[in-house]
PDB file of C-alpha atoms in Angstrom:
ATOM      1  CA  GLY B 164     196.280  89.289  84.984  1.00 48.00           C
ATOM      2  CA  GLN B 165     195.120  92.352  83.141  1.00 62.00           C
ATOM      3  CA  ASN B 166     192.560  94.984  84.097  1.00 87.00           C
ATOM      4  CA  ILE B 167     191.633  97.342  81.276  1.00 94.00           C
ATOM      5  CA  ASP B 168     189.271 100.275  81.734  1.00 95.00           C
ATOM      6  CA  GLN B 169     187.801 102.614  79.161  1.00 97.00           C
ATOM      7  CA  PRO B 170     184.661 104.758  79.110  1.00 96.00           C
ATOM      8  CA  THR B 171     181.535 102.967  77.920  1.00 95.00           C
ATOM      9  CA  GLU B 172     180.153 105.673  75.669  1.00 97.00           C
ATOM     10  CA  MET B 173     181.170 109.030  74.217  1.00 97.00           C
ATOM     11  CA  THR B 174     179.447 111.500  71.913  1.00 97.00           C
ATOM     12  CA  ALA B 175     181.153 114.121  69.764  1.00 97.00           C
ATOM     13  CA  THR B 176     180.274 116.451  66.922  1.00 97.00           C
ATOM     14  CA  GLU B 177     181.323 116.045  63.316  1.00 97.00           C
ATOM     15  CA  GLY B 178     184.552 117.976  62.671  1.00 97.00           C
ATOM     16  CA  ALA B 179     185.548 118.038  66.330  1.00 97.00           C
ATOM     17  CA  ILE B 180     188.351 116.258  68.216  1.00 97.00           C
ATOM     18  CA  VAL B 181     187.721 113.442  70.688  1.00 98.00           C
ATOM     19  CA  GLN B 182     190.061 111.650  73.094  1.00 98.00           C
ATOM     20  CA  ILE B 183     189.300 108.114  74.242  1.00 98.00           C
ATOM     21  CA  ASN B 184     191.199 107.075  77.351  1.00 98.00           C
ATOM     22  CA  CYS B 185     192.334 103.628  78.428  1.00 97.00           C
ATOM     23  CA  THR B 186     193.971 102.612  81.690  1.00 97.00           C
ATOM     24  CA  TYR B 187     195.466  99.215  82.246  1.00 95.00           C
ATOM     25  CA  GLN B 188     197.153  97.090  84.858  1.00 90.00           C
ATOM     26  CA  THR B 189     199.371  94.316  83.632  1.00 82.00           C
ATOM     27  CA  SER B 190     202.171  92.097  84.869  1.00 79.00           C
ATOM     28  CA  GLY B 191     204.751  92.498  82.146  1.00 80.00           C
ATOM     29  CA  PHE B 192     204.094  94.996  79.378  1.00 81.00           C
ATOM     30  CA  ASN B 193     204.269  94.051  75.703  1.00 81.00           C
ATOM     31  CA  GLY B 194     202.618  97.005  74.066  1.00 90.00           C
ATOM     32  CA  LEU B 195     199.101  98.335  73.678  1.00 93.00           C
ATOM     33  CA  PHE B 196     196.756  98.058  70.723  1.00 94.00           C
ATOM     34  CA  TRP B 197     193.797 100.123  69.575  1.00 96.00           C
ATOM     35  CA  TYR B 198     191.163  98.591  67.316  1.00 95.00           C
ATOM     36  CA  GLN B 199     188.090 100.089  65.654  1.00 96.00           C
ATOM     37  CA  GLN B 200     184.970  97.970  65.362  1.00 95.00           C
ATOM     38  CA  HIS B 201     181.856  98.985  63.469  1.00 94.00           C
ATOM     39  CA  ALA B 202     178.630  97.326  64.547  1.00 89.00           C
ATOM     40  CA  GLY B 203     178.474  93.715  63.426  1.00 84.00           C
ATOM     41  CA  GLU B 204     181.928  93.808  61.872  1.00 87.00           C
ATOM     42  CA  ALA B 205     185.424  92.603  62.770  1.00 88.00           C
ATOM     43  CA  PRO B 206     187.844  94.752  64.774  1.00 92.00           C
ATOM     44  CA  THR B 207     190.332  96.513  62.521  1.00 92.00           C
ATOM     45  CA  PHE B 208     193.812  97.484  63.632  1.00 91.00           C
ATOM     46  CA  LEU B 209     194.425 101.180  64.318  1.00 94.00           C
ATOM     47  CA  SER B 210     197.663 101.430  66.270  1.00 93.00           C
ATOM     48  CA  TYR B 211     200.277  99.665  68.372  1.00 92.00           C
ATOM     49  CA  ASN B 212     202.322 101.515  70.994  1.00 94.00           C
ATOM     50  CA  VAL B 213     205.212  99.915  72.830  1.00 92.00           C
ATOM     51  CA  LEU B 214     207.240 103.030  73.720  1.00 94.00           C
ATOM     52  CA  ASP B 215     206.106 106.142  75.579  1.00 96.00           C
ATOM     53  CA  GLY B 216     204.878 109.074  73.553  1.00 96.00           C
ATOM     54  CA  LEU B 217     202.539 110.046  70.792  1.00 96.00           C
ATOM     55  CA  GLU B 218     202.299 108.297  67.449  1.00 94.00           C
ATOM     56  CA  GLU B 219     200.387 110.038  64.704  1.00 93.00           C
ATOM     57  CA  LYS B 220     198.760 108.331  61.764  1.00 90.00           C
ATOM     58  CA  GLY B 221     196.615 110.673  59.711  1.00 93.00           C
ATOM     59  CA  ARG B 222     193.532 111.775  61.645  1.00 96.00           C
ATOM     60  CA  PHE B 223     194.223 109.213  64.377  1.00 96.00           C
ATOM     61  CA  SER B 224     196.941 109.450  67.032  1.00 97.00           C
ATOM     62  CA  SER B 225     197.720 107.200  69.959  1.00 97.00           C
ATOM     63  CA  PHE B 226     199.576 108.062  73.152  1.00 97.00           C
ATOM     64  CA  LEU B 227     201.184 105.806  75.727  1.00 97.00           C
ATOM     65  CA  SER B 228     202.571 106.335  79.224  1.00 96.00           C
ATOM     66  CA  ARG B 229     203.908 103.077  80.580  1.00 94.00           C
ATOM     67  CA  SER B 230     204.685 104.501  84.037  1.00 93.00           C
ATOM     68  CA  LYS B 231     201.058 105.610  84.428  1.00 94.00           C
ATOM     69  CA  GLY B 232     199.461 102.570  82.769  1.00 94.00           C
ATOM     70  CA  TYR B 233     197.626 104.962  80.488  1.00 95.00           C
ATOM     71  CA  SER B 234     196.909 105.384  76.823  1.00 97.00           C
ATOM     72  CA  TYR B 235     194.585 107.475  74.723  1.00 98.00           C
ATOM     73  CA  LEU B 236     193.357 107.473  71.171  1.00 98.00           C
ATOM     74  CA  LEU B 237     192.891 110.913  69.637  1.00 98.00           C
ATOM     75  CA  LEU B 238     190.562 111.317  66.672  1.00 97.00           C
ATOM     76  CA  LYS B 239     190.696 114.622  64.783  1.00 97.00           C
ATOM     77  CA  GLU B 240     188.314 116.120  62.211  1.00 97.00           C
ATOM     78  CA  LEU B 241     185.640 113.644  63.167  1.00 98.00           C
ATOM     79  CA  GLN B 242     183.526 112.161  60.417  1.00 97.00           C
ATOM     80  CA  MET B 243     180.196 110.370  60.661  1.00 97.00           C
ATOM     81  CA  LYS B 244     181.901 107.132  59.627  1.00 97.00           C
ATOM     82  CA  ASP B 245     184.016 107.305  62.796  1.00 98.00           C
ATOM     83  CA  SER B 246     180.955 106.245  64.795  1.00 98.00           C
ATOM     84  CA  ALA B 247     182.085 102.858  66.062  1.00 97.00           C
ATOM     85  CA  SER B 248     183.378 101.008  69.087  1.00 97.00           C
ATOM     86  CA  TYR B 249     187.042 101.591  69.970  1.00 98.00           C
ATOM     87  CA  LEU B 250     188.796  98.750  71.727  1.00 97.00           C
ATOM     88  CA  CYS B 251     191.926  99.022  73.840  1.00 96.00           C
ATOM     89  CA  ALA B 252     193.907  95.764  74.155  1.00 94.00           C
ATOM     90  CA  VAL B 253     197.103  94.582  75.807  1.00 92.00           C
ATOM     91  CA  PRO B 254     198.858  91.278  75.200  1.00 87.00           C
ATOM     92  CA  GLY B 255     198.624  88.921  78.151  1.00 81.00           C
ATOM     93  CA  SER B 256     200.985  86.126  79.023  1.00 74.00           C
ATOM     94  CA  GLY B 257     201.777  84.367  75.804  1.00 74.00           C
ATOM     95  CA  TYR B 258     200.006  85.612  72.730  1.00 77.00           C
ATOM     96  CA  ALA B 259     196.430  86.283  73.840  1.00 85.00           C
ATOM     97  CA  LEU B 260     195.093  89.797  73.474  1.00 90.00           C
ATOM     98  CA  ASN B 261     193.151  91.077  76.466  1.00 91.00           C
ATOM     99  CA  PHE B 262     190.534  93.617  75.476  1.00 93.00           C
ATOM    100  CA  GLY B 263     188.689  96.288  77.364  1.00 93.00           C
ATOM    101  CA  LYS B 264     184.925  96.430  76.982  1.00 94.00           C
ATOM    102  CA  GLY B 265     185.236  99.080  74.316  1.00 95.00           C
ATOM    103  CA  THR B 266     184.125 102.685  74.010  1.00 97.00           C
ATOM    104  CA  SER B 267     181.106 103.300  71.804  1.00 97.00           C
ATOM    105  CA  LEU B 268     181.621 106.615  70.001  1.00 98.00           C
ATOM    106  CA  LEU B 269     178.675 108.397  68.422  1.00 97.00           C
ATOM    107  CA  VAL B 270     179.456 111.229  66.008  1.00 97.00           C
ATOM    108  CA  THR B 271     176.570 113.626  65.550  1.00 97.00           C
ATOM    109  CA  PRO B 272     176.014 116.187  62.755  1.00 95.00           C
TER     110      PRO B 272
ATOM    111  CA  ASP M  86     195.797  89.131  49.108  1.00 61.00           C
ATOM    112  CA  ALA M  87     192.938  87.428  50.907  1.00 73.00           C
ATOM    113  CA  GLY M  88     192.300  88.464  54.463  1.00 91.00           C
ATOM    114  CA  VAL M  89     190.931  86.281  57.225  1.00 95.00           C
ATOM    115  CA  THR M  90     187.758  84.480  56.194  1.00 95.00           C
ATOM    116  CA  GLN M  91     185.188  82.747  58.377  1.00 96.00           C
ATOM    117  CA  SER M  92     182.180  80.568  57.747  1.00 97.00           C
ATOM    118  CA  PRO M  93     179.318  80.538  58.207  1.00 97.00           C
ATOM    119  CA  THR M  94     178.352  84.184  58.667  1.00 95.00           C
ATOM    120  CA  HIS M  95     175.346  83.430  60.825  1.00 96.00           C
ATOM    121  CA  LEU M  96     174.171  80.311  62.596  1.00 96.00           C
ATOM    122  CA  ILE M  97     171.178  79.411  64.725  1.00 98.00           C
ATOM    123  CA  LYS M  98     171.349  76.363  66.973  1.00 98.00           C
ATOM    124  CA  THR M  99     169.267  74.842  69.738  1.00 98.00           C
ATOM    125  CA  ARG M 100     170.470  74.437  73.301  1.00 98.00           C
ATOM    126  CA  GLY M 101     172.334  71.146  73.714  1.00 97.00           C
ATOM    127  CA  GLN M 102     173.443  70.914  70.093  1.00 98.00           C
ATOM    128  CA  GLN M 103     176.994  71.055  68.781  1.00 98.00           C
ATOM    129  CA  VAL M 104     178.468  73.578  66.348  1.00 98.00           C
ATOM    130  CA  THR M 105     181.601  73.866  64.201  1.00 98.00           C
ATOM    131  CA  LEU M 106     182.923  77.205  62.996  1.00 98.00           C
ATOM    132  CA  ARG M 107     185.644  77.571  60.385  1.00 98.00           C
ATOM    133  CA  CYS M 108     188.447  80.034  59.745  1.00 98.00           C
ATOM    134  CA  SER M 109     191.049  80.541  57.041  1.00 97.00           C
ATOM    135  CA  PRO M 110     193.948  82.797  58.053  1.00 96.00           C
ATOM    136  CA  LYS M 111     195.389  85.689  56.109  1.00 94.00           C
ATOM    137  CA  SER M 112     197.855  84.584  53.462  1.00 93.00           C
ATOM    138  CA  GLY M 113     201.294  84.003  54.997  1.00 90.00           C
ATOM    139  CA  HIS M 114     199.996  83.669  58.550  1.00 92.00           C
ATOM    140  CA  ASP M 115     200.589  80.482  60.513  1.00 93.00           C
ATOM    141  CA  THR M 116     198.761  81.142  63.791  1.00 94.00           C
ATOM    142  CA  VAL M 117     195.045  81.285  64.508  1.00 96.00           C
ATOM    143  CA  SER M 118     193.341  82.613  67.621  1.00 95.00           C
ATOM    144  CA  TRP M 119     189.660  82.422  68.504  1.00 97.00           C
ATOM    145  CA  TYR M 120     187.713  85.001  70.489  1.00 97.00           C
ATOM    146  CA  GLN M 121     184.164  85.194  71.798  1.00 97.00           C
ATOM    147  CA  GLN M 122     182.475  88.592  71.827  1.00 95.00           C
ATOM    148  CA  ALA M 123     179.196  88.988  73.672  1.00 93.00           C
ATOM    149  CA  LEU M 124     176.994  91.953  72.840  1.00 90.00           C
ATOM    150  CA  GLY M 125     178.418  95.174  74.236  1.00 87.00           C
ATOM    151  CA  GLN M 126     181.622  93.525  75.440  1.00 91.00           C
ATOM    152  CA  GLY M 127     185.176  93.291  74.198  1.00 92.00           C
ATOM    153  CA  PRO M 128     186.416  90.031  72.649  1.00 94.00           C
ATOM    154  CA  GLN M 129     187.422  87.301  75.104  1.00 95.00           C
ATOM    155  CA  PHE M 130     190.317  84.986  74.204  1.00 94.00           C
ATOM    156  CA  ILE M 131     189.314  81.327  73.814  1.00 96.00           C
ATOM    157  CA  PHE M 132     192.507  79.687  72.515  1.00 95.00           C
ATOM    158  CA  GLN M 133     195.309  79.899  69.979  1.00 94.00           C
ATOM    159  CA  TYR M 134     196.596  77.280  67.551  1.00 95.00           C
ATOM    160  CA  TYR M 135     200.092  77.058  66.116  1.00 93.00           C
ATOM    161  CA  GLU M 136     201.727  74.128  64.331  1.00 93.00           C
ATOM    162  CA  GLU M 137     198.443  72.215  64.635  1.00 94.00           C
ATOM    163  CA  GLU M 138     198.511  72.329  68.425  1.00 95.00           C
ATOM    164  CA  GLU M 139     196.712  74.391  71.039  1.00 94.00           C
ATOM    165  CA  ARG M 140     199.418  76.742  72.232  1.00 91.00           C
ATOM    166  CA  GLN M 141     197.463  78.783  74.756  1.00 91.00           C
ATOM    167  CA  ARG M 142     193.980  78.665  76.239  1.00 93.00           C
ATOM    168  CA  GLY M 143     191.778  81.246  77.920  1.00 92.00           C
ATOM    169  CA  ASN M 144     189.237  80.693  80.662  1.00 92.00           C
ATOM    170  CA  PHE M 145     186.721  78.620  78.703  1.00 96.00           C
ATOM    171  CA  PRO M 146     185.314  75.177  79.552  1.00 97.00           C
ATOM    172  CA  ASP M 147     186.269  71.977  77.784  1.00 96.00           C
ATOM    173  CA  ARG M 148     183.081  72.214  75.745  1.00 98.00           C
ATOM    174  CA  PHE M 149     185.115  74.550  73.565  1.00 98.00           C
ATOM    175  CA  SER M 150     187.674  72.712  71.460  1.00 97.00           C
ATOM    176  CA  GLY M 151     189.537  73.374  68.276  1.00 97.00           C
ATOM    177  CA  HIS M 152     191.745  72.105  65.569  1.00 97.00           C
ATOM    178  CA  GLN M 153     194.307  73.470  63.144  1.00 97.00           C
ATOM    179  CA  PHE M 154     194.998  71.841  59.809  1.00 97.00           C
ATOM    180  CA  PRO M 155     198.297  71.605  57.883  1.00 96.00           C
ATOM    181  CA  ASN M 156     197.195  74.500  55.655  1.00 95.00           C
ATOM    182  CA  TYR M 157     196.850  76.637  58.834  1.00 96.00           C
ATOM    183  CA  SER M 158     193.055  76.851  58.670  1.00 97.00           C
ATOM    184  CA  SER M 159     191.211  76.173  61.891  1.00 98.00           C
ATOM    185  CA  GLU M 160     187.933  75.005  63.365  1.00 98.00           C
ATOM    186  CA  LEU M 161     186.231  75.890  66.614  1.00 98.00           C
ATOM    187  CA  ASN M 162     183.858  73.297  68.054  1.00 98.00           C
ATOM    188  CA  VAL M 163     181.388  73.939  70.835  1.00 98.00           C
ATOM    189  CA  ASN M 164     179.498  71.021  72.404  1.00 97.00           C
ATOM    190  CA  ALA M 165     176.361  71.019  74.542  1.00 98.00           C
ATOM    191  CA  LEU M 166     175.459  74.572  73.564  1.00 98.00           C
ATOM    192  CA  LEU M 167     174.100  76.887  76.231  1.00 98.00           C
ATOM    193  CA  LEU M 168     172.048  80.027  75.741  1.00 97.00           C
ATOM    194  CA  GLY M 169     175.041  81.976  77.045  1.00 96.00           C
ATOM    195  CA  ASP M 170     177.141  80.785  74.128  1.00 98.00           C
ATOM    196  CA  SER M 171     175.240  83.179  71.874  1.00 97.00           C
ATOM    197  CA  ALA M 172     177.874  85.640  70.668  1.00 96.00           C
ATOM    198  CA  LEU M 173     180.027  86.795  67.789  1.00 96.00           C
ATOM    199  CA  TYR M 174     182.927  84.383  67.333  1.00 97.00           C
ATOM    200  CA  LEU M 175     186.003  86.030  65.895  1.00 97.00           C
ATOM    201  CA  CYS M 176     188.988  84.364  64.350  1.00 97.00           C
ATOM    202  CA  ALA M 177     192.288  86.243  64.224  1.00 95.00           C
ATOM    203  CA  SER M 178     195.469  85.254  62.447  1.00 94.00           C
ATOM    204  CA  SER M 179     199.063  86.286  62.934  1.00 91.00           C
ATOM    205  CA  ASP M 180     202.572  85.451  61.784  1.00 89.00           C
ATOM    206  CA  THR M 181     204.456  83.978  64.721  1.00 83.00           C
ATOM    207  CA  ARG M 182     207.828  84.475  63.060  1.00 82.00           C
ATOM    208  CA  THR M 183     207.578  88.208  62.313  1.00 78.00           C
ATOM    209  CA  SER M 184     204.731  89.873  64.256  1.00 74.00           C
ATOM    210  CA  PRO M 185     203.301  87.394  66.765  1.00 69.00           C
ATOM    211  CA  ARG M 186     201.154  89.922  68.586  1.00 73.00           C
ATOM    212  CA  GLU M 187     199.710  91.753  65.575  1.00 82.00           C
ATOM    213  CA  GLN M 188     196.449  89.949  64.967  1.00 89.00           C
ATOM    214  CA  TYR M 189     194.147  90.392  61.981  1.00 91.00           C
ATOM    215  CA  PHE M 190     190.499  89.623  62.547  1.00 94.00           C
ATOM    216  CA  GLY M 191     187.965  87.954  60.316  1.00 94.00           C
ATOM    217  CA  PRO M 192     184.358  89.162  59.942  1.00 92.00           C
ATOM    218  CA  GLY M 193     183.130  86.730  62.577  1.00 95.00           C
ATOM    219  CA  THR M 194     180.368  84.165  62.887  1.00 97.00           C
ATOM    220  CA  ARG M 195     177.219  85.280  64.683  1.00 96.00           C
ATOM    221  CA  LEU M 196     175.952  82.290  66.713  1.00 97.00           C
ATOM    222  CA  THR M 197     172.492  82.378  68.213  1.00 97.00           C
ATOM    223  CA  VAL M 198     171.476  79.605  70.615  1.00 98.00           C
ATOM    224  CA  THR M 199     167.750  79.242  71.235  1.00 97.00           C
TER     225      THR M 199
END
């Protein structure tokens, strides 16, 4: 099975940089996803990492280390609209996505 | 290009009743997955439908059942509702042929059981 851990809550200041960590344990690795979810809305896809290293996509970057079972999502130049829950997910056996509980990020002025 | 759509948006039911939720996948997608998300938790996988059959199931009781139609749309049925079934129900679609693990989520149905 999968065990996915991420911090429950984080707070950061507008314009700053924040790093949201995710550790996972899985039997058979098929990549790692990050989703953003605003309150009451659907999760939206941010990134998918299957190889080690950093992938940058605008203000958001995602890092993966398969040997350490570790990933992080890096958000730069934080904006108020970045206040949301960030979900780390790994595919399980078959096609199901197994999600962590999510990290609630609050961006303050 | 229409994304994933779900209906209804909100629903209030009484304990013991039955409910049906509906989902239309993103255009070009042939696979539909259903997730339950309790408040403050990550989504939990219920089951996935492909070619009108349940392809995979998570750890949910038989009270949760589903169906997929020839046009790839899907329904989630929950019988004998419990208070604990109150949650946001998310539908996600994917294209099994090209990107089976990249799932696109709909806006969800907020179910409240009283």
